[in-house]
Short mmCIF file of C-alpha atoms in Angstrom, two decimals:
data_model
loop_
_atom_site.label_atom_id
_atom_site.label_comp_id
_atom_site.label_asym_id
_atom_site.label_seq_id
_atom_site.Cartn_x
_atom_site.Cartn_y
_atom_site.Cartn_z
CA MET X 1 -77.58 0.85 11.92
CA LEU X 2 -75.24 -1.94 11.72
CA ILE X 3 -77.01 -5.20 11.00
CA TYR X 4 -74.31 -7.83 10.63
CA THR X 5 -75.14 -10.81 8.74
CA LEU X 6 -74.96 -14.27 10.18
CA GLU X 7 -73.97 -17.52 8.53
CA LYS X 8 -76.84 -18.44 7.26
CA ILE X 9 -76.37 -22.54 8.74
CA HIS X 10 -76.93 -21.01 12.15
CA ILE X 11 -80.35 -20.50 11.55
CA ILE X 12 -80.81 -24.58 11.11
CA TYR X 13 -79.61 -24.88 14.80
CA PRO X 14 -83.07 -23.75 16.29
CA VAL X 15 -85.03 -26.22 13.84
CA LEU X 16 -83.16 -28.83 14.87
CA ALA X 17 -84.01 -27.95 18.57
CA ILE X 18 -87.75 -27.69 18.33
CA VAL X 19 -87.34 -31.08 15.91
CA LEU X 20 -85.52 -32.58 18.61
CA LEU X 21 -88.60 -31.68 21.41
CA GLN X 22 -91.25 -32.90 18.29
CA PHE X 23 -89.17 -36.38 18.62
CA LEU X 24 -89.20 -36.47 22.39
CA SER X 25 -92.69 -35.60 22.19
CA ILE X 26 -93.34 -38.64 20.07
CA ILE X 27 -91.49 -40.96 22.75
CA HIS X 28 -93.63 -39.51 25.32
CA LEU X 29 -96.30 -39.78 23.85
CA ARG X 30 -95.16 -43.70 23.39
CA PHE X 31 -94.82 -44.47 26.63
CA ILE X 32 -98.01 -42.93 27.85
CA PHE X 33 -99.71 -45.24 25.62
CA GLN X 34 -97.98 -48.16 26.64
CA LYS X 35 -99.05 -47.16 30.07
CA ALA X 36 -102.42 -46.53 29.22
CA VAL X 37 -103.14 -50.55 27.96
CA LYS X 38 -100.69 -51.85 30.91
CA SER X 39 -102.99 -50.61 33.30
CA ARG X 40 -106.06 -51.62 31.21
CA GLU X 41 -107.38 -47.90 31.14
CA VAL X 42 -107.93 -47.93 27.18
CA GLU X 43 -107.77 -51.32 24.98
CA TYR X 44 -105.56 -51.26 21.92
CA ARG X 45 -108.71 -50.92 19.32
CA PHE X 46 -109.15 -47.17 20.86
CA PHE X 47 -106.03 -46.10 18.92
CA ARG X 48 -107.44 -47.22 15.51
CA LEU X 49 -109.70 -44.13 15.66
CA TYR X 50 -108.91 -42.49 18.72
CA GLU X 51 -112.32 -43.14 19.54
CA GLY X 52 -113.93 -43.59 23.20
CA SER X 53 -112.81 -42.83 26.60
CA SER X 54 -109.28 -42.26 27.40
CA PRO X 55 -107.72 -41.11 30.77
CA GLU X 56 -106.37 -37.22 30.95
CA TYR X 57 -103.02 -38.01 31.43
CA LEU X 58 -103.31 -39.68 27.62
CA ARG X 59 -105.48 -36.66 26.02
CA LEU X 60 -103.14 -34.18 27.34
CA ALA X 61 -99.91 -36.29 25.67
CA ARG X 62 -101.62 -36.33 22.46
CA GLN X 63 -103.14 -32.60 22.67
CA HIS X 64 -99.56 -31.90 23.18
CA TYR X 65 -98.00 -33.88 20.23
CA LYS X 66 -100.31 -32.57 18.08
CA ASN X 67 -99.65 -28.92 19.18
CA LEU X 68 -96.38 -29.24 18.37
CA PHE X 69 -97.29 -29.57 14.93
CA GLU X 70 -98.99 -26.40 14.62
CA ILE X 71 -97.07 -23.14 15.15
CA PRO X 72 -93.95 -24.51 14.90
CA ILE X 73 -94.55 -25.61 11.49
CA LEU X 74 -95.22 -21.45 10.75
CA PHE X 75 -91.28 -21.25 12.82
CA HIS X 76 -89.61 -23.94 10.53
CA LEU X 77 -90.99 -22.33 7.15
CA LEU X 78 -89.95 -18.79 8.60
CA CYS X 79 -86.30 -20.58 9.13
CA VAL X 80 -85.96 -22.11 5.68
CA VAL X 81 -87.33 -19.25 4.11
CA LEU X 82 -84.41 -17.17 5.76
CA PHE X 83 -81.93 -19.32 5.03
CA ILE X 84 -82.80 -19.36 1.06
CA ILE X 85 -82.51 -15.77 0.99
CA ASP X 86 -79.31 -16.09 2.61
CA ASP X 87 -80.43 -12.96 5.49
CA VAL X 88 -80.12 -14.46 8.88
CA ARG X 89 -78.74 -11.62 11.46
CA GLU X 90 -78.67 -11.64 15.21
CA PHE X 91 -82.22 -10.67 15.55
CA ASP X 92 -83.18 -13.48 13.93
CA LEU X 93 -80.93 -15.41 16.02
CA TRP X 94 -81.92 -14.09 19.33
CA ILE X 95 -85.69 -14.63 17.94
CA ALA X 96 -85.35 -18.17 17.01
CA TRP X 97 -83.57 -19.16 20.06
CA SER X 98 -86.03 -17.41 22.42
CA PHE X 99 -88.84 -19.43 20.64
CA VAL X 100 -87.32 -22.43 20.94
CA ILE X 101 -86.87 -21.94 24.86
CA SER X 102 -90.69 -20.70 25.37
CA LYS X 103 -91.57 -23.87 23.52
CA TYR X 104 -89.41 -26.00 25.65
CA ILE X 105 -91.15 -24.10 28.65
CA HIS X 106 -94.42 -24.71 27.51
CA SER X 107 -93.93 -28.26 26.76
CA TYR X 108 -92.31 -28.35 30.34
CA ILE X 109 -95.29 -26.92 32.32
CA ARG X 110 -97.86 -29.12 29.96
CA MET X 111 -96.55 -32.39 30.98
CA THR X 112 -95.57 -31.50 34.70
CA SER X 113 -98.83 -28.98 36.22
CA ASN X 114 -100.83 -28.10 33.00
CA TYR X 115 -101.38 -24.87 35.38
CA VAL X 116 -102.94 -22.60 32.16
CA PRO X 117 -101.87 -19.61 33.26
CA ASN X 118 -98.44 -20.22 33.14
CA ARG X 119 -98.79 -22.54 30.35
CA ALA X 120 -100.71 -19.64 28.06
CA TYR X 121 -98.02 -16.88 28.92
CA SER X 122 -95.21 -19.09 27.32
CA PHE X 123 -97.60 -19.89 24.88
CA TYR X 124 -98.73 -16.12 24.12
CA VAL X 125 -94.71 -15.53 24.33
CA SER X 126 -93.77 -17.79 21.77
CA ILE X 127 -96.83 -16.01 19.56
CA ILE X 128 -95.16 -13.00 19.94
CA LEU X 129 -91.85 -13.91 19.09
CA LEU X 130 -93.09 -15.81 16.00
CA LEU X 131 -95.20 -12.71 14.64
CA ALA X 132 -91.89 -10.41 15.27
CA ALA X 133 -90.02 -12.76 13.19
CA TRP X 134 -92.39 -12.70 10.45
CA ILE X 135 -92.84 -8.89 10.96
CA SER X 136 -88.95 -8.38 10.51
CA LEU X 137 -88.68 -11.10 7.62
CA ALA X 138 -91.69 -9.19 5.79
CA ILE X 139 -89.79 -5.58 6.10
CA ARG X 140 -87.15 -6.72 4.79
CA ILE X 141 -87.84 -8.31 1.45
CA ILE X 142 -91.05 -5.90 0.76
#
């Protein structure tokens, strides 16, 4: 079996794409906060402890932001490990970019229709991809 090892820097590009998604989510959340305050659906003091009632769109944006710092952390770690051990393969890049695409799709669904079956599908695809990548790494280093 031919295994083609790429330059390790290539694994950083998908990480940067996820970081971009995380920053876009922060910017989006800021606009959502501003909208909620301007429309007087929440008061500034709500943001001290995030206690009390808030509109659904605000809760949705906050949950989305929070989720982008859960599973993607495992992705960041995986890519850093691949970079450190200098063993980035085509399979790794295929998985990494597929994970990125699935997270962007998940984010789009979540912030537009929020149709749960489609959102769940994109979420589980990203989980399966990440699991496959970790299994591949484990097989290599064990």
